[in-house]
Amino acid sequence: MLRHFRTVISLAALILLVLLVPVAGAQTLAEKVREHTFANGLRLLLVERHESPTFAAYITIGVGSVHETSETRGVAHLLEHMLFKGTKTLGTTDYKREKPLLDAIEAAGERLDALKVRRDADPEQLAVLTGELERLQQQHQQFVVKDEFSRIYAENGGSGYNAFTSKDLTTYLVSLPANKLELWAAIESDRMKNAVLREFFTERDVIQEERRRSYDSNPAGLLYENLLATAFTVHPYRNPIIGWHSDIENLSLAETRDFLHSYYAPVNTVIALVGDLDFEQAVAMVGRYFGAIAPGTPVPPVVAVEPPQRGEKRVTVEFEAEPSVSIAYHKPTLPERDDYVFDLIDMILGQGRTSRLYQSLVVEKQLAASVSTSAAPGSRYPNLFVISAAPRHPHTVAEVEQAIYAELERLASEPVAAEDLVRSRNRLATDRLRYLKGNDGLARMLTYYQTIAGDWRYLVDYDEQVAGITAEEVMAVARTYFAPENRTVATLSKKGGQP
């Protein structure tokens, strides 16, 4: 259930979004969204949709891996897991009896962690402490009720219960029948106030295995991780959301708890409710359950600024897998005008079978088996435009790379035809409307832009901004950013093979 979504919010469909219904006389998004900010800083966004007796609920906390320090790398992703473990009333058979055992487990785990990092650690003492921790954890199982959040939601008609952590934020989501709003408010406010980080050390081991599976033994994950770590020198976007192995094994329960209590709080939280609800009743219900929670500490801004890149960077990853290449260019993020232009460039170059790169590399020249484009790894701070491709045998990564540069040069030197611009805008609008059709998609979009852009109204003039982009602007942006000195190239090749 718990998955690591590396680019979950970087989909093109999430960057578009303006009108809810394109019918004459219908309300616009700006008219339909109603909002309320509580005294503790919690912000509620609500859209009433009475077509179906259900609602989607998104809780987004504006804290992600970009906000971690060198001592806490990986903690946001770890907390995503831990916040499914329950509270003082959920996930336990008897918290009063459980608490002393939790304290003993924490003390034993801290002693073991402290010994592990010592070069002169006594193996016998390590074995003794490991055995003590395992014994306490086994004893603790008598108090643990597994997956109680999931069970309660499922028994009450819930669906899609999940969570994800990104570079920029953390989100918990579920869809429920409309008459279960109070159940949702009771569960989620309890999680915010009374989360218990039970099974910490066993879950930390689970995440180590997740890292091995998703990165160390996964060629795509390994290439992506090396691409980011090479492209960014200073900015924390260079670090993996899941953390490096040494980060995970050294995260302490005390550090994790401090991070939770500081930032997973109303002042950093946006809630979106979309569906068969009444605004005034929802405000009263959310206020009743969340209103008395302490505000918490505002997430500090990231002050690290990535310096301009002054030359091409290259990294080769050796792995027993078919070769591939990823090329990244530094670019601005929203609300910069050039970021809108990149949305069109993304559509023109790499989205779908009619895109330029697909037609040129896959269909016409048959150099590549696949090619795609995306923005990564986050959107709160300046990010990357990434082009990824896999050569078709017997062609090489070098051939594919040169063919990509030829298409980028074409984009920088030849105006995009008017009909191609119109087609790309139409596809952006179609993707937007398709995404907005469901309560889930709209709720996600509202919390995302409120968190990343600081105001969901960033969406309101999106179509107007994109409609004003000219072929000359596309060329200018391509010339500015698709420069050799601004790119990072990561290639995957077999050991001893040619990249």
Short mmCIF file of C-alpha atoms in Angstrom, two decimals:
data_model
loop_
_atom_site.label_atom_id
_atom_site.label_comp_id
_atom_site.label_asym_id
_atom_site.label_seq_id
_atom_site.Cartn_x
_atom_site.Cartn_y
_atom_site.Cartn_z
CA MET A 1 0.00 0.00 0.00
CA LEU A 2 2.81 2.35 0.86
CA ARG A 3 4.71 3.24 -2.25
CA HIS A 4 7.43 5.70 -3.12
CA PHE A 5 6.14 8.07 -5.84
CA ARG A 6 9.17 9.76 -7.27
CA THR A 7 7.42 11.95 -9.86
CA VAL A 8 3.83 11.63 -8.86
CA ILE A 9 3.09 15.32 -9.15
CA SER A 10 5.23 16.05 -12.17
CA LEU A 11 2.68 14.69 -14.65
CA ALA A 12 1.73 17.22 -17.29
CA ALA A 13 -1.94 16.88 -16.40
CA LEU A 14 -1.27 18.36 -12.97
CA ILE A 15 0.25 21.55 -14.33
CA LEU A 16 -2.70 22.72 -16.37
CA LEU A 17 -6.17 23.06 -14.79
CA VAL A 18 -8.53 26.04 -15.03
CA LEU A 19 -12.27 25.61 -15.66
CA LEU A 20 -14.29 22.91 -13.99
CA VAL A 21 -16.98 22.64 -16.66
CA PRO A 22 -16.71 24.03 -20.18
CA VAL A 23 -20.45 24.57 -20.49
CA ALA A 24 -21.84 28.03 -21.18
CA GLY A 25 -23.08 29.61 -17.97
CA ALA A 26 -21.40 27.04 -15.72
CA GLN A 27 -19.32 28.18 -12.76
CA THR A 28 -15.60 28.47 -13.22
CA LEU A 29 -13.12 26.88 -10.89
CA ALA A 30 -12.54 30.22 -9.18
CA GLU A 31 -16.26 30.44 -8.42
CA LYS A 32 -16.68 26.86 -7.28
CA VAL A 33 -13.77 26.59 -4.85
CA ARG A 34 -14.65 27.79 -1.37
CA GLU A 35 -12.05 28.15 1.33
CA HIS A 36 -11.66 28.68 5.03
CA THR A 37 -8.57 29.22 7.15
CA PHE A 38 -8.77 28.24 10.81
CA ALA A 39 -7.07 30.09 13.66
CA ASN A 40 -4.30 27.49 13.87
CA GLY A 41 -3.35 28.02 10.21
CA LEU A 42 -5.09 24.98 8.73
CA ARG A 43 -6.52 25.77 5.30
CA LEU A 44 -9.62 24.03 3.94
CA LEU A 45 -10.56 24.08 0.24
CA LEU A 46 -13.92 22.61 -0.74
CA VAL A 47 -15.80 22.05 -3.99
CA GLU A 48 -19.41 20.88 -3.81
CA ARG A 49 -20.28 18.23 -6.39
CA HIS A 50 -23.58 16.53 -5.79
CA GLU A 51 -23.64 14.15 -8.75
CA SER A 52 -22.57 11.19 -6.60
CA PRO A 53 -22.98 10.63 -2.82
CA THR A 54 -19.21 10.46 -2.25
CA PHE A 55 -16.29 12.76 -1.58
CA ALA A 56 -12.52 12.73 -2.01
CA ALA A 57 -10.34 13.94 0.86
CA TYR A 58 -6.72 15.03 0.41
CA ILE A 59 -4.54 16.15 3.31
CA THR A 60 -1.29 17.68 2.05
CA ILE A 61 1.49 18.72 4.38
CA GLY A 62 3.96 21.08 2.77
CA VAL A 63 7.01 19.16 3.89
CA GLY A 64 9.01 16.75 1.76
CA SER A 65 12.53 15.46 1.34
CA VAL A 66 13.76 18.88 0.18
CA HIS A 67 13.30 20.15 3.74
CA GLU A 68 15.53 17.54 5.36
CA THR A 69 19.02 18.20 6.70
CA SER A 70 22.07 15.96 6.46
CA GLU A 71 20.99 14.46 9.82
CA THR A 72 17.40 13.76 8.74
CA ARG A 73 17.62 12.67 5.08
CA GLY A 74 14.90 10.10 4.43
CA VAL A 75 12.77 11.09 7.41
CA ALA A 76 9.79 12.40 5.41
CA HIS A 77 9.47 9.11 3.53
CA LEU A 78 9.95 7.15 6.75
CA LEU A 79 7.17 9.17 8.39
CA GLU A 80 4.87 8.41 5.46
CA HIS A 81 5.21 4.75 6.50
CA MET A 82 5.07 5.39 10.23
CA LEU A 83 1.86 7.41 10.13
CA PHE A 84 0.00 4.28 9.04
CA LYS A 85 0.98 2.59 12.31
CA GLY A 86 -1.80 4.15 14.34
CA THR A 87 -2.37 6.43 17.31
CA LYS A 88 -2.94 6.13 21.03
CA THR A 89 -6.38 4.66 20.29
CA LEU A 90 -6.00 3.07 16.85
CA GLY A 91 -3.49 0.35 16.06
CA THR A 92 -3.18 -0.82 19.66
CA THR A 93 -5.01 -3.17 22.00
CA ASP A 94 -4.00 -1.22 25.11
CA TYR A 95 -1.82 1.89 24.77
CA LYS A 96 -1.38 2.34 28.52
CA ARG A 97 0.27 -1.08 28.79
CA GLU A 98 2.03 -0.68 25.44
CA LYS A 99 3.78 2.61 26.27
CA PRO A 100 6.43 1.26 28.71
CA LEU A 101 7.38 -1.39 26.17
CA LEU A 102 7.66 1.24 23.42
CA ASP A 103 10.03 3.21 25.68
CA ALA A 104 12.13 0.10 26.31
CA ILE A 105 12.30 -0.63 22.56
CA GLU A 106 13.44 2.93 21.85
CA ALA A 107 16.15 2.76 24.51
CA ALA A 108 17.42 -0.61 23.24
CA GLY A 109 17.38 0.60 19.65
CA GLU A 110 19.33 3.75 20.54
CA ARG A 111 21.99 1.71 22.35
CA LEU A 112 22.32 -0.63 19.38
CA ASP A 113 22.54 2.25 16.88
CA ALA A 114 25.21 3.97 18.95
CA LEU A 115 27.28 0.79 19.07
CA LYS A 116 26.92 0.04 15.35
CA VAL A 117 28.70 3.23 14.28
CA ARG A 118 31.74 2.54 16.46
CA ARG A 119 34.72 1.05 14.65
CA ASP A 120 35.75 -0.81 17.79
CA ALA A 121 32.28 -2.29 18.37
CA ASP A 122 32.41 -5.61 20.20
CA PRO A 123 30.64 -8.25 18.03
CA GLU A 124 29.45 -10.09 21.13
CA GLN A 125 27.93 -6.94 22.57
CA LEU A 126 26.30 -6.20 19.19
CA ALA A 127 24.76 -9.66 19.22
CA VAL A 128 23.47 -9.20 22.76
CA LEU A 129 21.86 -5.84 21.99
CA THR A 130 20.41 -7.15 18.72
CA GLY A 131 18.86 -10.06 20.59
CA GLU A 132 17.46 -7.75 23.28
CA LEU A 133 15.83 -5.51 20.66
CA GLU A 134 14.36 -8.49 18.82
CA ARG A 135 12.97 -9.90 22.07
CA LEU A 136 11.30 -6.61 22.99
CA GLN A 137 9.86 -6.19 19.50
CA GLN A 138 8.45 -9.70 19.59
CA GLN A 139 6.90 -9.01 22.97
CA HIS A 140 5.42 -5.78 21.59
CA GLN A 141 3.42 -7.61 18.91
CA GLN A 142 0.75 -8.54 21.46
CA PHE A 143 -0.34 -4.89 21.47
CA VAL A 144 -0.20 -4.19 17.72
CA VAL A 145 -3.34 -4.09 15.58
CA LYS A 146 -2.18 -4.13 11.97
CA ASP A 147 -3.66 -1.81 9.32
CA GLU A 148 -6.50 -0.54 11.49
CA PHE A 149 -6.88 2.69 9.49
CA SER A 150 -7.31 0.68 6.31
CA ARG A 151 -9.78 -1.70 7.91
CA ILE A 152 -12.00 1.05 9.29
CA TYR A 153 -12.06 2.94 6.00
CA ALA A 154 -12.77 -0.22 3.99
CA GLU A 155 -15.60 -1.27 6.32
CA ASN A 156 -17.16 2.17 5.82
CA GLY A 157 -17.06 2.18 2.03
CA GLY A 158 -13.70 3.87 1.60
CA SER A 159 -11.49 3.41 -1.45
CA GLY A 160 -8.11 4.59 -2.68
CA TYR A 161 -6.68 4.99 0.81
CA ASN A 162 -3.00 5.80 0.30
CA ALA A 163 -0.17 8.26 0.79
CA PHE A 164 2.83 9.56 -1.09
CA THR A 165 5.93 11.59 -0.34
CA SER A 166 7.60 13.81 -2.93
CA LYS A 167 10.49 16.23 -2.88
CA ASP A 168 8.08 19.04 -1.98
CA LEU A 169 5.19 17.61 0.06
CA THR A 170 3.46 14.66 1.71
CA THR A 171 -0.16 13.68 1.03
CA TYR A 172 -2.70 11.30 2.58
CA LEU A 173 -5.84 10.55 0.58
CA VAL A 174 -9.04 8.54 0.62
CA SER A 175 -12.49 8.58 -0.99
CA LEU A 176 -15.57 7.91 1.15
CA PRO A 177 -19.37 7.96 1.11
CA ALA A 178 -20.66 11.47 1.77
CA ASN A 179 -22.13 10.50 5.16
CA LYS A 180 -18.70 9.49 6.47
CA LEU A 181 -17.21 12.96 6.77
CA GLU A 182 -17.17 12.84 10.57
CA LEU A 183 -15.47 9.44 10.54
CA TRP A 184 -12.75 10.84 8.28
CA ALA A 185 -12.32 13.96 10.45
CA ALA A 186 -12.08 11.90 13.63
CA ILE A 187 -9.48 9.50 12.20
CA GLU A 188 -7.29 12.09 10.51
CA SER A 189 -7.32 14.60 13.36
CA ASP A 190 -6.41 11.77 15.74
CA ARG A 191 -3.50 10.88 13.45
CA MET A 192 -2.31 14.52 13.45
CA LYS A 193 -2.57 14.87 17.24
CA ASN A 194 -1.74 11.43 18.59
CA ALA A 195 0.40 9.49 16.11
CA VAL A 196 2.42 6.72 17.72
CA LEU A 197 5.59 5.67 15.90
CA ARG A 198 5.32 2.00 16.78
CA GLU A 199 7.41 -0.67 15.03
CA PHE A 200 10.00 1.99 14.16
CA PHE A 201 13.08 -0.20 13.89
CA THR A 202 11.38 -2.96 11.92
CA GLU A 203 9.91 -0.39 9.52
CA ARG A 204 13.33 1.18 9.10
CA ASP A 205 14.57 -2.23 7.94
CA VAL A 206 11.61 -2.46 5.54
CA ILE A 207 12.64 0.84 3.96
CA GLN A 208 16.22 -0.36 3.57
CA GLU A 209 14.86 -3.28 1.57
CA GLU A 210 12.62 -0.93 -0.43
CA ARG A 211 15.69 1.10 -1.29
CA ARG A 212 17.57 -1.99 -2.46
CA ARG A 213 14.61 -3.02 -4.60
CA SER A 214 13.77 0.39 -6.08
CA TYR A 215 17.27 1.75 -6.64
CA ASP A 216 20.20 -0.57 -6.03
CA SER A 217 18.77 -3.42 -8.12
CA ASN A 218 16.56 -1.34 -10.42
CA PRO A 219 18.39 0.10 -13.46
CA ALA A 220 15.86 2.89 -14.05
CA GLY A 221 15.91 3.95 -10.40
CA LEU A 222 19.68 3.78 -10.24
CA LEU A 223 20.09 5.90 -13.37
CA TYR A 224 17.57 8.51 -12.15
CA GLU A 225 19.22 8.75 -8.75
CA ASN A 226 22.65 9.30 -10.32
CA LEU A 227 21.23 11.84 -12.76
CA LEU A 228 19.88 14.01 -9.92
CA ALA A 229 22.97 13.63 -7.76
CA THR A 230 25.10 14.80 -10.70
CA ALA A 231 22.86 17.58 -12.01
CA PHE A 232 22.48 19.27 -8.60
CA THR A 233 25.62 20.22 -6.71
CA VAL A 234 24.17 22.29 -3.86
CA HIS A 235 20.40 22.06 -3.83
CA PRO A 236 18.80 19.23 -1.79
CA TYR A 237 16.85 18.10 -4.88
CA ARG A 238 20.01 16.04 -5.45
CA ASN A 239 19.11 13.66 -2.61
CA PRO A 240 16.77 10.67 -3.04
CA ILE A 241 13.41 10.91 -1.31
CA ILE A 242 13.96 7.55 0.32
CA GLY A 243 17.42 8.61 1.55
CA TRP A 244 20.80 6.96 1.10
CA HIS A 245 21.47 3.68 2.91
CA SER A 246 23.54 5.34 5.63
CA ASP A 247 20.80 7.94 6.14
CA ILE A 248 18.13 5.32 6.70
CA GLU A 249 20.10 3.15 9.08
CA ASN A 250 21.08 6.17 11.21
CA LEU A 251 17.68 7.84 11.48
CA SER A 252 16.72 7.87 15.14
CA LEU A 253 13.28 7.64 16.62
CA ALA A 254 13.88 10.91 18.50
CA GLU A 255 14.80 12.77 15.28
CA THR A 256 11.80 11.33 13.48
CA ARG A 257 9.46 12.28 16.31
CA ASP A 258 10.83 15.84 16.42
CA PHE A 259 10.37 16.25 12.67
CA LEU A 260 6.80 14.98 12.97
CA HIS A 261 5.81 17.22 15.88
CA SER A 262 7.39 20.30 14.30
CA TYR A 263 6.04 20.17 10.77
CA TYR A 264 3.12 17.73 10.44
CA ALA A 265 0.80 20.32 11.87
CA PRO A 266 -2.04 22.68 10.84
CA VAL A 267 0.16 25.64 9.86
CA ASN A 268 1.71 23.55 7.07
CA THR A 269 -1.43 21.66 6.05
CA VAL A 270 -3.99 22.07 3.28
CA ILE A 271 -7.14 19.94 3.17
CA ALA A 272 -9.21 19.60 0.02
CA LEU A 273 -12.68 18.03 0.13
CA VAL A 274 -14.44 17.52 -3.20
CA GLY A 275 -17.82 15.87 -3.54
CA ASP A 276 -21.31 15.66 -2.09
CA LEU A 277 -20.71 17.93 0.89
CA ASP A 278 -22.08 21.21 2.25
CA PHE A 279 -19.46 23.88 2.78
CA GLU A 280 -20.77 25.31 6.06
CA GLN A 281 -21.27 21.86 7.57
CA ALA A 282 -17.80 20.80 6.45
CA VAL A 283 -16.18 23.90 7.99
CA ALA A 284 -17.93 23.18 11.26
CA MET A 285 -16.91 19.51 11.21
CA VAL A 286 -13.27 20.16 10.34
CA GLY A 287 -13.10 22.94 12.92
CA ARG A 288 -14.55 20.68 15.59
CA TYR A 289 -11.91 18.00 15.09
CA PHE A 290 -8.86 19.92 13.84
CA GLY A 291 -9.41 23.43 15.23
CA ALA A 292 -7.87 22.87 18.66
CA ILE A 293 -4.66 21.28 17.39
CA ALA A 294 -1.57 23.40 18.03
CA PRO A 295 -0.39 25.26 14.91
CA GLY A 296 3.10 23.73 14.79
CA THR A 297 6.21 25.24 13.21
CA PRO A 298 6.12 26.68 9.68
CA VAL A 299 8.35 24.71 7.33
CA PRO A 300 11.43 26.88 6.70
CA PRO A 301 12.25 27.75 3.08
CA VAL A 302 15.21 26.08 1.45
CA VAL A 303 17.94 28.71 1.25
CA ALA A 304 20.37 26.66 -0.83
CA VAL A 305 20.46 27.95 -4.42
CA GLU A 306 21.90 25.82 -7.20
CA PRO A 307 24.65 27.83 -8.92
CA PRO A 308 24.58 28.17 -12.72
CA GLN A 309 26.10 25.16 -14.40
CA ARG A 310 29.29 26.06 -16.27
CA GLY A 311 29.85 22.96 -18.33
CA GLU A 312 28.37 19.68 -19.38
CA LYS A 313 28.29 17.00 -16.68
CA ARG A 314 28.40 13.28 -17.43
CA VAL A 315 28.00 10.13 -15.38
CA THR A 316 28.02 6.51 -16.48
CA VAL A 317 26.26 3.85 -14.43
CA GLU A 318 27.34 0.26 -14.99
CA PHE A 319 24.57 -2.30 -14.60
CA GLU A 320 23.60 -5.58 -16.22
CA ALA A 321 20.67 -4.15 -18.15
CA GLU A 322 19.90 -2.78 -21.58
CA PRO A 323 21.55 0.62 -22.21
CA SER A 324 19.65 3.88 -21.83
CA VAL A 325 20.31 7.59 -21.50
CA SER A 326 18.78 10.49 -19.57
CA ILE A 327 19.61 14.11 -20.44
CA ALA A 328 18.66 16.86 -18.00
CA TYR A 329 18.62 20.64 -18.47
CA HIS A 330 18.22 23.10 -15.60
CA LYS A 331 15.09 25.22 -15.90
CA PRO A 332 12.96 27.62 -13.83
CA THR A 333 9.78 26.57 -12.07
CA LEU A 334 6.36 28.14 -11.64
CA PRO A 335 5.25 30.88 -11.81
CA GLU A 336 8.04 31.94 -14.20
CA ARG A 337 6.89 32.60 -17.75
CA ASP A 338 9.49 30.16 -19.11
CA ASP A 339 7.93 27.36 -17.06
CA TYR A 340 4.69 27.78 -19.04
CA VAL A 341 6.73 27.59 -22.22
CA PHE A 342 8.31 24.34 -21.04
CA ASP A 343 4.83 22.84 -20.65
CA LEU A 344 4.32 23.38 -24.37
CA ILE A 345 7.82 22.17 -25.18
CA ASP A 346 7.17 19.02 -23.17
CA MET A 347 4.05 18.36 -25.22
CA ILE A 348 5.73 19.14 -28.55
CA LEU A 349 8.85 17.08 -27.94
CA GLY A 350 7.90 14.07 -25.90
CA GLN A 351 4.25 13.46 -25.13
CA GLY A 352 2.59 10.75 -27.20
CA ARG A 353 3.20 9.05 -30.51
CA THR A 354 2.80 12.26 -32.49
CA SER A 355 5.54 14.07 -30.56
CA ARG A 356 8.69 15.12 -32.39
CA LEU A 357 11.10 12.86 -30.53
CA TYR A 358 8.90 9.79 -30.90
CA GLN A 359 8.30 10.39 -34.58
CA SER A 360 11.97 11.09 -35.31
CA LEU A 361 13.79 8.57 -33.11
CA VAL A 362 11.29 5.71 -32.88
CA VAL A 363 9.27 5.84 -36.10
CA GLU A 364 11.42 7.42 -38.79
CA LYS A 365 15.03 6.65 -37.87
CA GLN A 366 14.22 3.62 -35.67
CA LEU A 367 17.12 4.51 -33.41
CA ALA A 368 15.20 4.22 -30.14
CA ALA A 369 12.82 1.72 -28.61
CA SER A 370 11.35 4.41 -26.37
CA VAL A 371 11.68 8.11 -25.63
CA SER A 372 9.96 10.41 -23.14
CA THR A 373 10.19 13.84 -21.52
CA SER A 374 9.26 15.14 -18.08
CA ALA A 375 9.91 17.80 -15.47
CA ALA A 376 11.76 16.58 -12.40
CA PRO A 377 12.32 16.13 -9.53
CA GLY A 378 10.04 18.72 -7.86
CA SER A 379 8.34 22.03 -8.61
CA ARG A 380 8.76 24.23 -5.56
CA TYR A 381 12.27 25.21 -6.64
CA PRO A 382 14.03 25.45 -10.03
CA ASN A 383 14.10 21.98 -11.51
CA LEU A 384 15.07 19.95 -14.59
CA PHE A 385 13.66 19.15 -18.00
CA VAL A 386 14.57 15.50 -18.57
CA ILE A 387 14.69 13.54 -21.83
CA SER A 388 15.01 9.76 -21.46
CA ALA A 389 15.52 7.20 -24.22
CA ALA A 390 16.54 3.60 -24.80
CA PRO A 391 18.33 2.68 -28.07
CA ARG A 392 16.95 0.02 -30.37
CA HIS A 393 19.46 -2.73 -31.14
CA PRO A 394 21.93 -2.47 -32.82
CA HIS A 395 22.01 1.30 -32.34
CA THR A 396 23.94 2.92 -29.51
CA VAL A 397 23.28 5.46 -26.80
CA ALA A 398 25.63 7.85 -28.61
CA GLU A 399 23.50 7.71 -31.78
CA VAL A 400 20.32 8.33 -29.82
CA GLU A 401 21.91 11.19 -27.92
CA GLN A 402 22.98 12.96 -31.11
CA ALA A 403 19.53 12.52 -32.64
CA ILE A 404 17.99 14.15 -29.55
CA TYR A 405 20.34 17.12 -29.83
CA ALA A 406 19.36 17.52 -33.48
CA GLU A 407 15.69 17.82 -32.50
CA LEU A 408 16.53 20.33 -29.78
CA GLU A 409 18.51 22.40 -32.27
CA ARG A 410 15.56 22.26 -34.66
CA LEU A 411 13.27 23.55 -31.91
CA ALA A 412 15.69 26.40 -31.20
CA SER A 413 16.16 27.43 -34.84
CA GLU A 414 12.83 26.73 -36.61
CA PRO A 415 9.50 28.25 -35.52
CA VAL A 416 6.92 25.69 -34.48
CA ALA A 417 4.06 25.68 -36.98
CA ALA A 418 0.90 27.44 -35.83
CA GLU A 419 -1.15 24.26 -36.14
CA ASP A 420 1.35 22.39 -33.95
CA LEU A 421 1.08 25.05 -31.24
CA VAL A 422 -2.72 24.82 -31.38
CA ARG A 423 -2.59 21.03 -31.23
CA SER A 424 -0.31 21.12 -28.18
CA ARG A 425 -2.52 23.63 -26.38
CA ASN A 426 -5.57 21.51 -27.12
CA ARG A 427 -3.86 18.43 -25.73
CA LEU A 428 -2.96 20.32 -22.57
CA ALA A 429 -6.58 21.37 -22.18
CA THR A 430 -7.86 17.85 -22.86
CA ASP A 431 -5.53 16.35 -20.28
CA ARG A 432 -6.63 18.99 -17.79
CA LEU A 433 -10.32 18.34 -18.24
CA ARG A 434 -9.83 14.59 -18.12
CA TYR A 435 -7.99 14.94 -14.84
CA LEU A 436 -10.60 17.30 -13.38
CA LYS A 437 -13.44 14.95 -14.16
CA GLY A 438 -12.99 12.99 -10.95
CA ASN A 439 -13.24 14.28 -7.40
CA ASP A 440 -9.88 12.69 -6.64
CA GLY A 441 -8.05 14.57 -9.40
CA LEU A 442 -9.48 17.94 -8.43
CA ALA A 443 -8.74 17.44 -4.73
CA ARG A 444 -5.14 16.52 -5.54
CA MET A 445 -4.74 19.53 -7.80
CA LEU A 446 -6.09 21.99 -5.23
CA THR A 447 -3.81 20.87 -2.41
CA TYR A 448 -0.82 20.61 -4.74
CA TYR A 449 -0.98 24.15 -6.10
CA GLN A 450 -1.96 25.68 -2.80
CA THR A 451 1.18 24.11 -1.35
CA ILE A 452 3.63 24.58 -4.23
CA ALA A 453 2.48 27.91 -5.69
CA GLY A 454 1.19 29.33 -2.40
CA ASP A 455 -2.28 29.86 -3.88
CA TRP A 456 -4.47 27.47 -5.86
CA ARG A 457 -5.57 30.49 -7.95
CA TYR A 458 -2.35 30.10 -9.89
CA LEU A 459 -4.49 27.76 -11.98
CA VAL A 460 -7.13 30.26 -12.93
CA ASP A 461 -5.29 32.01 -15.74
CA TYR A 462 -3.27 29.01 -16.90
CA ASP A 463 -5.01 28.60 -20.27
CA GLU A 464 -4.68 32.33 -20.95
CA GLN A 465 -0.96 32.21 -20.18
CA VAL A 466 -0.39 29.20 -22.44
CA ALA A 467 -2.53 30.67 -25.23
CA GLY A 468 -0.26 33.69 -25.38
CA ILE A 469 2.93 31.70 -25.95
CA THR A 470 4.36 32.34 -29.40
CA ALA A 471 6.62 30.28 -31.66
CA GLU A 472 9.31 32.87 -31.06
CA GLU A 473 9.10 32.33 -27.30
CA VAL A 474 9.48 28.59 -27.77
CA MET A 475 12.58 29.16 -29.88
CA ALA A 476 14.03 31.61 -27.36
CA VAL A 477 13.51 29.25 -24.42
CA ALA A 478 15.02 26.35 -26.38
CA ARG A 479 18.09 28.44 -27.25
CA THR A 480 18.49 29.61 -23.66
CA TYR A 481 18.18 26.33 -21.79
CA PHE A 482 19.12 23.58 -24.26
CA ALA A 483 22.74 24.67 -24.25
CA PRO A 484 25.54 22.09 -23.88
CA GLU A 485 26.91 23.78 -20.76
CA ASN A 486 23.50 23.50 -19.07
CA ARG A 487 23.02 19.77 -19.52
CA THR A 488 23.74 16.67 -17.48
CA VAL A 489 23.93 13.31 -19.24
CA ALA A 490 23.54 10.00 -17.41
CA THR A 491 24.05 6.79 -19.34
CA LEU A 492 23.41 3.19 -18.34
CA SER A 493 25.71 0.57 -19.80
CA LYS A 494 26.82 -2.96 -19.08
CA LYS A 495 30.15 -3.37 -17.36
CA GLY A 496 32.93 -3.10 -19.89
CA GLY A 497 30.50 -2.09 -22.64
CA GLN A 498 30.37 1.09 -24.71
CA PRO A 499 27.92 3.75 -23.42
#
